Coordinates of C-alpha atoms in Angstrom, one line a residue:
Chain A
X1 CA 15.3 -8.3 36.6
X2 CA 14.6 -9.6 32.7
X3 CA 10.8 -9.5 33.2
X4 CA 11.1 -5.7 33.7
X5 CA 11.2 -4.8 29.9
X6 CA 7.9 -7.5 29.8
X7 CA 6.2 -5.4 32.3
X8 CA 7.0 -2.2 30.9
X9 CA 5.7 -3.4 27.7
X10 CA 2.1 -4.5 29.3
X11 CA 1.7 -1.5 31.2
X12 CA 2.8 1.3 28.3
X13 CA 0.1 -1.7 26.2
X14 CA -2.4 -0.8 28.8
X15 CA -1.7 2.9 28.6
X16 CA -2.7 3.2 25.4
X17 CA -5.4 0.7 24.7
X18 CA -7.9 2.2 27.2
X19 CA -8.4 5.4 25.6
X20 CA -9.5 3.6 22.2
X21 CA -8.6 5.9 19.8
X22 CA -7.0 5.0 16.1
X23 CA -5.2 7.3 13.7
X24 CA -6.9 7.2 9.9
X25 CA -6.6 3.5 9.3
X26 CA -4.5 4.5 5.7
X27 CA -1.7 5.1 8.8
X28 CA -2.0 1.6 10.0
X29 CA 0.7 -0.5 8.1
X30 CA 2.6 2.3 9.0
X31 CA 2.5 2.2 12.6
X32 CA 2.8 -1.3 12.1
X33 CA 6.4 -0.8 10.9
X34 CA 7.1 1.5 13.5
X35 CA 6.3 -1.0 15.9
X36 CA 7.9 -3.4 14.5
X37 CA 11.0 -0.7 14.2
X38 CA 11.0 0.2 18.0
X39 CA 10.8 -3.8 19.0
X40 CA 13.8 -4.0 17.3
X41 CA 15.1 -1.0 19.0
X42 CA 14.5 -2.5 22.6
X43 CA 15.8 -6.0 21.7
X44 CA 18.8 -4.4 20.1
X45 CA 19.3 -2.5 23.3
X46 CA 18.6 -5.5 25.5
X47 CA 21.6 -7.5 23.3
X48 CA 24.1 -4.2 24.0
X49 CA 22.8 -4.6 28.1
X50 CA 24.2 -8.0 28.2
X51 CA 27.2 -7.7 26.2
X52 CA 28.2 -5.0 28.1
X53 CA 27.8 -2.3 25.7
X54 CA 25.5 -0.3 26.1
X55 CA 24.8 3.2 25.4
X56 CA 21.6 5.2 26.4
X57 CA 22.3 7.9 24.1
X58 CA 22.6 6.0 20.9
X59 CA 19.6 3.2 22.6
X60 CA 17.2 6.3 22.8
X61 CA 17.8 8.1 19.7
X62 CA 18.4 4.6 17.6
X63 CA 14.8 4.2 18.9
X64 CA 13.2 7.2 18.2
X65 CA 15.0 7.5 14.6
X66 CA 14.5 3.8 13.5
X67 CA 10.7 3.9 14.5
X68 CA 10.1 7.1 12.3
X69 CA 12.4 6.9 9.8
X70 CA 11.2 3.0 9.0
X71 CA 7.4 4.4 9.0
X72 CA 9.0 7.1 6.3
X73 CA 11.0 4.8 4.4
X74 CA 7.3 2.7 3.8
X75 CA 5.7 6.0 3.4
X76 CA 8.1 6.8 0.4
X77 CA 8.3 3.6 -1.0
X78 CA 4.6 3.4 -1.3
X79 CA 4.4 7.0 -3.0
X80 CA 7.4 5.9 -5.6
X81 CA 5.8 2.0 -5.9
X82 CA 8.3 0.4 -5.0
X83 CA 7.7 -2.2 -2.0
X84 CA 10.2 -0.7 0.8
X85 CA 7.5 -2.0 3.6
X86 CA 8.3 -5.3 2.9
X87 CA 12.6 -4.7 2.8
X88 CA 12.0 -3.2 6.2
X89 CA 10.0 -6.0 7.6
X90 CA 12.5 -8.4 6.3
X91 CA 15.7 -6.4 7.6
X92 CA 14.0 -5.5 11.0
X93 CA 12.4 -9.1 11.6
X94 CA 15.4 -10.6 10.5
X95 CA 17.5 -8.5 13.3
X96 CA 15.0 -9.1 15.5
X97 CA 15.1 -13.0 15.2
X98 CA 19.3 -12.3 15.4
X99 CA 19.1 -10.6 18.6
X100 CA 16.6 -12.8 20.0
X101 CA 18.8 -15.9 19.6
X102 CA 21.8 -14.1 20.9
X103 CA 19.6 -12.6 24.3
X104 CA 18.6 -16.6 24.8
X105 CA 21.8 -18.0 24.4
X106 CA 23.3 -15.5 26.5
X107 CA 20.6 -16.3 29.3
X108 CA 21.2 -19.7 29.0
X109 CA 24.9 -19.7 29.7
X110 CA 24.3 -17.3 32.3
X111 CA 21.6 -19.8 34.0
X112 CA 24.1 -22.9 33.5
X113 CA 27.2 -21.2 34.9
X114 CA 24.8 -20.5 37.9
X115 CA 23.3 -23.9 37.7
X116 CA 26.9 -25.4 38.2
X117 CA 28.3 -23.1 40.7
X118 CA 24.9 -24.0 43.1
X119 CA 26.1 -27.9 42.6
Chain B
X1 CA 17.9 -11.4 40.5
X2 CA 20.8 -13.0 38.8
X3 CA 24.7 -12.4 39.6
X4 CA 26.5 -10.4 37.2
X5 CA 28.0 -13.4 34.8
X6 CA 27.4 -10.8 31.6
X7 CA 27.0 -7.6 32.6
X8 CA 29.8 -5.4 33.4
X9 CA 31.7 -2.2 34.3
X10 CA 28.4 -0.5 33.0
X11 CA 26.2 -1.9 35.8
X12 CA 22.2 -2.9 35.4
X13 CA 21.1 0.9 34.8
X14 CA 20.1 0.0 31.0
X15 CA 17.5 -2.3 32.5
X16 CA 15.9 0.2 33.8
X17 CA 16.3 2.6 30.5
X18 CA 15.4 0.0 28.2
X19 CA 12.2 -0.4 30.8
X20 CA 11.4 2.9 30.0
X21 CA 11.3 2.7 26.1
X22 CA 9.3 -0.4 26.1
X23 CA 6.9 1.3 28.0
X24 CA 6.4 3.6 25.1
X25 CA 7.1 0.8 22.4
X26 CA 3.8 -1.1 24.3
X27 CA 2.1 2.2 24.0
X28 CA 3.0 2.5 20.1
X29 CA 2.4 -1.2 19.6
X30 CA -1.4 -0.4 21.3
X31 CA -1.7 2.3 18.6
X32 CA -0.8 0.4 15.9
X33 CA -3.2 -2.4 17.4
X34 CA -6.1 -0.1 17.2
X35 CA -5.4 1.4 14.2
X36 CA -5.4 -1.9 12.5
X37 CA -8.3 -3.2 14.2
X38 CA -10.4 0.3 12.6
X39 CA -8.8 -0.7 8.9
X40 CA -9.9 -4.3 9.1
X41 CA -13.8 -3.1 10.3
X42 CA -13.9 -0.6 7.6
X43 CA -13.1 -2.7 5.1
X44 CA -15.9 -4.8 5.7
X45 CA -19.1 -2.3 5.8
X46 CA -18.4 -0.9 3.1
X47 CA -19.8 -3.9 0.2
X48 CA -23.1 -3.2 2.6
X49 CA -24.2 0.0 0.3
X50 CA -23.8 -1.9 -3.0
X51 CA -25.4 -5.0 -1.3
X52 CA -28.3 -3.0 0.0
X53 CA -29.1 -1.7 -3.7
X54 CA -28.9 -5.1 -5.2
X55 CA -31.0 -6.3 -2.7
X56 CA -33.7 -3.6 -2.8
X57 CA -33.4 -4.1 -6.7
X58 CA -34.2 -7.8 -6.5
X59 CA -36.7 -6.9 -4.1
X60 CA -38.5 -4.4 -6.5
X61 CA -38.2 -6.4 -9.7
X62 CA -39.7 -9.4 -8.2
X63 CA -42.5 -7.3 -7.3
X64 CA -42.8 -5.9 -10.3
X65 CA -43.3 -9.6 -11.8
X66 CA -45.9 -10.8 -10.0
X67 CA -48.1 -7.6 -10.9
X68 CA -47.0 -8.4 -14.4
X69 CA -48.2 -12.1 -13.7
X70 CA -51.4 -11.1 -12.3
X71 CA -51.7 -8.8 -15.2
X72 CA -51.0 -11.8 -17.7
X73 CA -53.3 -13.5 -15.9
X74 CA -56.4 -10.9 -16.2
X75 CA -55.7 -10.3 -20.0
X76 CA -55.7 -14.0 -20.6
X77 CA -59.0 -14.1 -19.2
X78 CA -60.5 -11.0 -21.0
X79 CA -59.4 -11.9 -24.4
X80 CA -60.7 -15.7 -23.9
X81 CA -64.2 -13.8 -22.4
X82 CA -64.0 -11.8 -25.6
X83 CA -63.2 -14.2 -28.3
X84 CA -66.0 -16.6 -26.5
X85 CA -68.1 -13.8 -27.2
X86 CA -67.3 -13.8 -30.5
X87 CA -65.8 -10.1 -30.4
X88 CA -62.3 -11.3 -31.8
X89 CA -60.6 -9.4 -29.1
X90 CA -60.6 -6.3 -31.0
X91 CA -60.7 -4.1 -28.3
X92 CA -58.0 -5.8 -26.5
X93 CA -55.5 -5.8 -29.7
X94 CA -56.0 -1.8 -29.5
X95 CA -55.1 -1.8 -26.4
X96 CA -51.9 -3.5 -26.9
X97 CA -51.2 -0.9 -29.9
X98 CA -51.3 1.5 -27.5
X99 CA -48.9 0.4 -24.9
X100 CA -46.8 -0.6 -28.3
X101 CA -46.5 3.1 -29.3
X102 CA -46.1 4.4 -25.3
X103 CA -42.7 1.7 -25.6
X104 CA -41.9 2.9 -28.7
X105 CA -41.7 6.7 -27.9
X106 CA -44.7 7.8 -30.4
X107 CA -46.5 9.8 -27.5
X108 CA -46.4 12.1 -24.7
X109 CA -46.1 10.1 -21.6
X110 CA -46.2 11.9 -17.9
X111 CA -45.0 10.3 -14.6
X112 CA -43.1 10.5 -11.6
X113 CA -39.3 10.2 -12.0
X114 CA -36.2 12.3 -12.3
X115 CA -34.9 15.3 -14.0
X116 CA -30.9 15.6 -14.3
X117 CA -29.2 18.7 -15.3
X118 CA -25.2 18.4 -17.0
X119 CA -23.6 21.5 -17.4
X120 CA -20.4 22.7 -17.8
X121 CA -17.6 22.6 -14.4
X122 CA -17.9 25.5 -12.6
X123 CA -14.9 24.5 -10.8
X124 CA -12.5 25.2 -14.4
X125 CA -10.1 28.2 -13.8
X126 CA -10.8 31.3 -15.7
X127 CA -7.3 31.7 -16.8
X128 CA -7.1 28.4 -18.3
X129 CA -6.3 27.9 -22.2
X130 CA -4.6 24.7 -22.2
X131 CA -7.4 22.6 -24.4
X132 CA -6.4 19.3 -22.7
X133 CA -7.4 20.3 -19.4
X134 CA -10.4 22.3 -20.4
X135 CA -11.6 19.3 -21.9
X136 CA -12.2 17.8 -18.7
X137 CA -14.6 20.3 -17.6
X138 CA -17.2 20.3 -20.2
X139 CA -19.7 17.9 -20.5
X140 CA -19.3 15.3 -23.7
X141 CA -21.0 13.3 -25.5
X142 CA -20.0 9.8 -23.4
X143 CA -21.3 11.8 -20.4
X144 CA -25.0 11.9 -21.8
X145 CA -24.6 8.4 -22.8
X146 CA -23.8 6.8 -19.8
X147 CA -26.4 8.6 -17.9
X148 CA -29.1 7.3 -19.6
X149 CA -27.8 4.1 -20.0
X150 CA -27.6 4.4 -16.0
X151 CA -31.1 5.3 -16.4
X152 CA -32.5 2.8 -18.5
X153 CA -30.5 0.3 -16.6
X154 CA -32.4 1.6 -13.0
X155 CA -35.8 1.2 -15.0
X156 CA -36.6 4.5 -16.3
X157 CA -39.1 3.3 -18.5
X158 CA -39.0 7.4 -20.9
X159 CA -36.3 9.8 -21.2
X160 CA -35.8 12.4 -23.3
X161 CA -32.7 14.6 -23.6
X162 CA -33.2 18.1 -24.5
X163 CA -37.1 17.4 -25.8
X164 CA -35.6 14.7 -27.8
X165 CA -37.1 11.5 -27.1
X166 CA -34.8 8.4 -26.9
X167 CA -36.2 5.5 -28.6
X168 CA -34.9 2.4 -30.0
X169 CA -33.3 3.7 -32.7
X170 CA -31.9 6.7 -30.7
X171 CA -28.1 8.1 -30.6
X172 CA -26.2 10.1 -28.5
X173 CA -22.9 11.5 -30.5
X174 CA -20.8 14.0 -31.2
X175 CA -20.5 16.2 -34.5
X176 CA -17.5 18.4 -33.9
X177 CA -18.3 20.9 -31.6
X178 CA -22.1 19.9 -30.9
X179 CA -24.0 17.2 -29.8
X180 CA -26.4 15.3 -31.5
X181 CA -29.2 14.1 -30.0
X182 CA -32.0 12.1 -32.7
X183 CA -29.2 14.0 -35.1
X184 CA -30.9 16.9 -33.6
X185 CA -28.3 19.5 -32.1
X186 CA -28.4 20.2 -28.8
X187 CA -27.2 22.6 -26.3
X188 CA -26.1 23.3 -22.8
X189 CA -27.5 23.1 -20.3
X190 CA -28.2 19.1 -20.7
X191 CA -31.8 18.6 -19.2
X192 CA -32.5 14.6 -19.1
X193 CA -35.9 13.8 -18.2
X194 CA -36.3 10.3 -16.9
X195 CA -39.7 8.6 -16.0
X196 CA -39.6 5.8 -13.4
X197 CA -39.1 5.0 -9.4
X198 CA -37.8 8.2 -8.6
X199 CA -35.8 6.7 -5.4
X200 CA -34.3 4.0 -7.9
X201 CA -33.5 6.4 -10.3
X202 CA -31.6 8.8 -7.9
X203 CA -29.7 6.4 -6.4
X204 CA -28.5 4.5 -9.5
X205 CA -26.9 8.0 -10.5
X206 CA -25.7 9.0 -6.7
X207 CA -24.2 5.3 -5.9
X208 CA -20.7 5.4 -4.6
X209 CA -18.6 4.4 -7.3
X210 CA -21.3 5.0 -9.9
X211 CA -20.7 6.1 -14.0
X212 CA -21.8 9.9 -12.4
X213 CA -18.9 9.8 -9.7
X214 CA -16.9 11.7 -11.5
X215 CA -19.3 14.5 -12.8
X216 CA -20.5 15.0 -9.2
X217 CA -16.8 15.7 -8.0
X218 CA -16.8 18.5 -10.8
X219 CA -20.2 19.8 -10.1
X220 CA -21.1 19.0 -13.6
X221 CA -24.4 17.0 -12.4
X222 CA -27.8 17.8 -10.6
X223 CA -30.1 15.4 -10.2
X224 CA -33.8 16.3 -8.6
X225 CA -36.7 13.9 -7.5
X226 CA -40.1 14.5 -8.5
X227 CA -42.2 11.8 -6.8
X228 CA -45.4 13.4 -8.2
X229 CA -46.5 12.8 -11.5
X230 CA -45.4 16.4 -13.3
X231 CA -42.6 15.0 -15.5
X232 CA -43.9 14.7 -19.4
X233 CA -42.0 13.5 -22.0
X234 CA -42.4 14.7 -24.9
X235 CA -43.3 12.0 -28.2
X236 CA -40.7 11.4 -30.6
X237 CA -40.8 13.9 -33.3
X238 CA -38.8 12.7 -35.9
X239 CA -39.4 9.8 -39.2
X240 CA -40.4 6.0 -37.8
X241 CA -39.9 4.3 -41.5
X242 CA -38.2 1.5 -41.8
X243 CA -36.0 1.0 -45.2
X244 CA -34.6 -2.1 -44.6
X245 CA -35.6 -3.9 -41.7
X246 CA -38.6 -6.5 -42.5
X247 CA -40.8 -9.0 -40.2
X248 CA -39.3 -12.5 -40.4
X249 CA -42.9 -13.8 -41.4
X250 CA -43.0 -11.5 -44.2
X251 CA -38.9 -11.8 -45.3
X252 CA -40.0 -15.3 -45.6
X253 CA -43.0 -15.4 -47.4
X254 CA -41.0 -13.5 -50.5
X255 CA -38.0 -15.4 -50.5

C-alpha cells in the first residue's frame, strides 16, 4: 500500500516530463521551492496517515498554500534582498528530514510487531 | 498490504488522497526539473558571443602582422637595394613622412569604415522639467569619448567627430553647455566618422554588454556600415607646434 504515493509520484513525473516545456528559467529556483514545498506537503500528510490524523481538507489546501506561498515568500525576499529562499529550504528540508524519520520509525515498528506475531 | 497496527478509526482512504497529490507534486517536480535544466544551458552559450569576437579579433590581428612582416620584409630590401645604389634611400624616407603625417591626422584620408550618429533620446517625455532626469537623455561629453575610444580600440585607424579630426593631442570635454571637440564647439547631431574594418567596427559598438548598451536602449545611437571606400576624413585643421615637448636626442645634446 506505501509504494502507492512512489508510484503516483513516477507517473504525475512522467506526465509532465514528455511534453518538454520550461517556464522562463528566472522562475526556476522558484519552482524548485515549490517542489520542495509540496514534498513536504505529501510527507507531512503521509506522517498524519499513520498517526491517525489525518485530514484531507487541511492535506489539500496545506499543499496547494505551502507550494505557492513558499515560491512567493522567495519571490519577495529576492525583490527586498533579503535571502528568504534559503530560510524556506532550511525550515522545509528540516521538516521534511523530521517527518521522514518519524514515517520510518513508524514502519519499522509496524513491520516488527508483524514480524513477532508471524513467530 | 499490511494489517492496520497504525492506522485507525479513519481508515486507509488518505493513501489514496495523498496518491493523488503526489501525482501532481511528480508533475511540479518535472517542471521544476525542466526549468532548471533550460537555466543551466543558457547560462553556458552565452560567453560564446564574447568568445567569438575575441577569437575573430585574434584571428584578424594576426593576419594583419604577417602582412606587416612581409611588408617589413620588402622595405628592408628596397632601402638596402637603394642605399647599395648609392641613392641614400631618399625616396623611401619620403615615403615614411608620408604615412607619418596620414598617423598623425595632417591629411585627408578616405576608406571604408563606419559613420555613428549620437543624438538626443527621443524616448524623453515632453512634459519633463526635472533636470536630473533630462540629463539622462542627452548625449554628454563621456558618451563621445567612449565611442571613440571603442573605436580606436576595434582599429579604426581615422575618426573625426563633427569634421574635427582626432589626433594625438585630441580632447573630448565639456565647457558648460557645449562640447568641445579640438576646443572647437560642436553641436548635435554628433556625426563620428570612423575608418577601419567596417564589420569590426560595427560590432565593437553593437556587442552585448558593450560602452554603447546603454545609448542603444535610449535610441541615442545609429551606427551605419559603409564597406565601400566613400568615408573621408577630413585633415586636422588646427596648430601642430610643439612648446615644450623636445626629442630625447636633441634634450640631450643641450643639457
Amino acid at each position: 500500500m506505501m509504494w502507492l504515493p512512489i508510484l503516483g509520484l513516477a507517473i504525475g513525473f512522467q506526465i509532465y516530463w514528455l511534453p518538454s516545456v520550461g517556464l522562463p528559467s528566472n522562475y526556476a529556483p522558484y519552482l524548485s521551492l515549490a517542489a520542495l514545498a509540496g514534498l513536504d506537503s505529501i510527507v507531512g500528510g503521509i506522517r498524519a496517515g499513520i498517526e491517525g490524523k489525518f485530514h484531507d481538507d487541511i492535506f489539500f489546501s496545506g499543499f496547494i498554500v505551502n507550494t505557492v506561498l513558499a515560491a512567493a515568500l522567495a519571490y519577495l525576499g529576492d525583490q527586498l534582498g533579503v535571502e528568504l529562499f534559503l530560510a524556506a529550504v532550511v525550515a522545509l528540508g528540516g521538516r521534511v528530514f523530521l517527518n521522514l524519520s518519524l514515517i520510518r520509525r513508524y514502519l519499522l515498528t509496524q513491520t516488527s510487531l508483524r514480524w513477532r506475531k508471524e513467530v | 498490504m499490511s494489517t492496520g497496527v497504525t492506522a485507525p478509526a479513519r481508515g486507509r482512504g488518505w493513501v489514496f488522497q495523498v496518491t493523488s497529490l503526489c501525482i501532481v507534486l511528480g508533475m511540479l517536480l518535472a517542471l521544476a526539473l525542466r526549468t532548471q535544466r533550460q537555466a543551466v544551458s543558457e547560462g553556458i552559450p552565452n560567453r560564446w558571443p564574447a568568445l567569438r569576437t575575441e577569437f575573430i579579433n585574434l584571428k584578424q590581428q594576426n593576419a594583419k602582422l604577417q602582412k606587416d612582416l612581409a611588408d617589413y620584409k620588402l622595405r628592408y630590401e628596397e632601402i638596402a637595394k637603394k642605399q647599395a645604389a648609392g641613392l641614400q634611400g631618399l625616396e623611401s624616407m619620403e615615403r615614411v613622412l608620408y604615412e607619418t603625417k596620414l598617423l598623425a591626422g595632417t591629411v585627408a584620408v578616405r576608406g571604408p569604415g563606419v559613420v555613428v550618429t549620437l543624438h538626443d533620446s527621443p524616448k524623453k517625455n515632453v512634459g519633463e522639467t526635472r533636470p536630473e532626469v533630462i540629463e539622462n537623455y542627452i548625449i554628454h561629453d563621456y558618451d563621445i569619448r567612449s565611442v571613440v575610444n571603442e573605436l580606436f580600440s576595434a582599429g579604426a585607424e581615422a575618426i573625426s567627430v563633427n569634421g574635427q579630426r582626432l589626433i594625438a593631442n585630441s580632447s573630448i570635454r565639456c565647457a558648460g553647455a557645449v562640447i568641445l571637440v579640438n576646443a572647437v564647439q560642436v553641436a548635435p547631431p554628433y556625426v563620428i566618422k570612423a575608418i577601419g574594418d567596417p564589420e569590426s567596427l560595427q560590432q565593437a559598438l553593437t556587442m552585448p554588454g558593450g560602452v554603447a548598451d546603454g545609448l542603444f536602449l535610449l535610441e541615442m545611437i545609429e551606427v551605419k556600415k559603409h564597406p565601400s571606400p566613400d568615408i573621408i576624413v577630413p585633415a586636422y585643421k588646427g596648430s601642430t607646434r610643439l612648446n615644450w615637448a623636445q626629442p630625447v636626442s636633441r634634450a640631450r645634446k643641450r643639457g
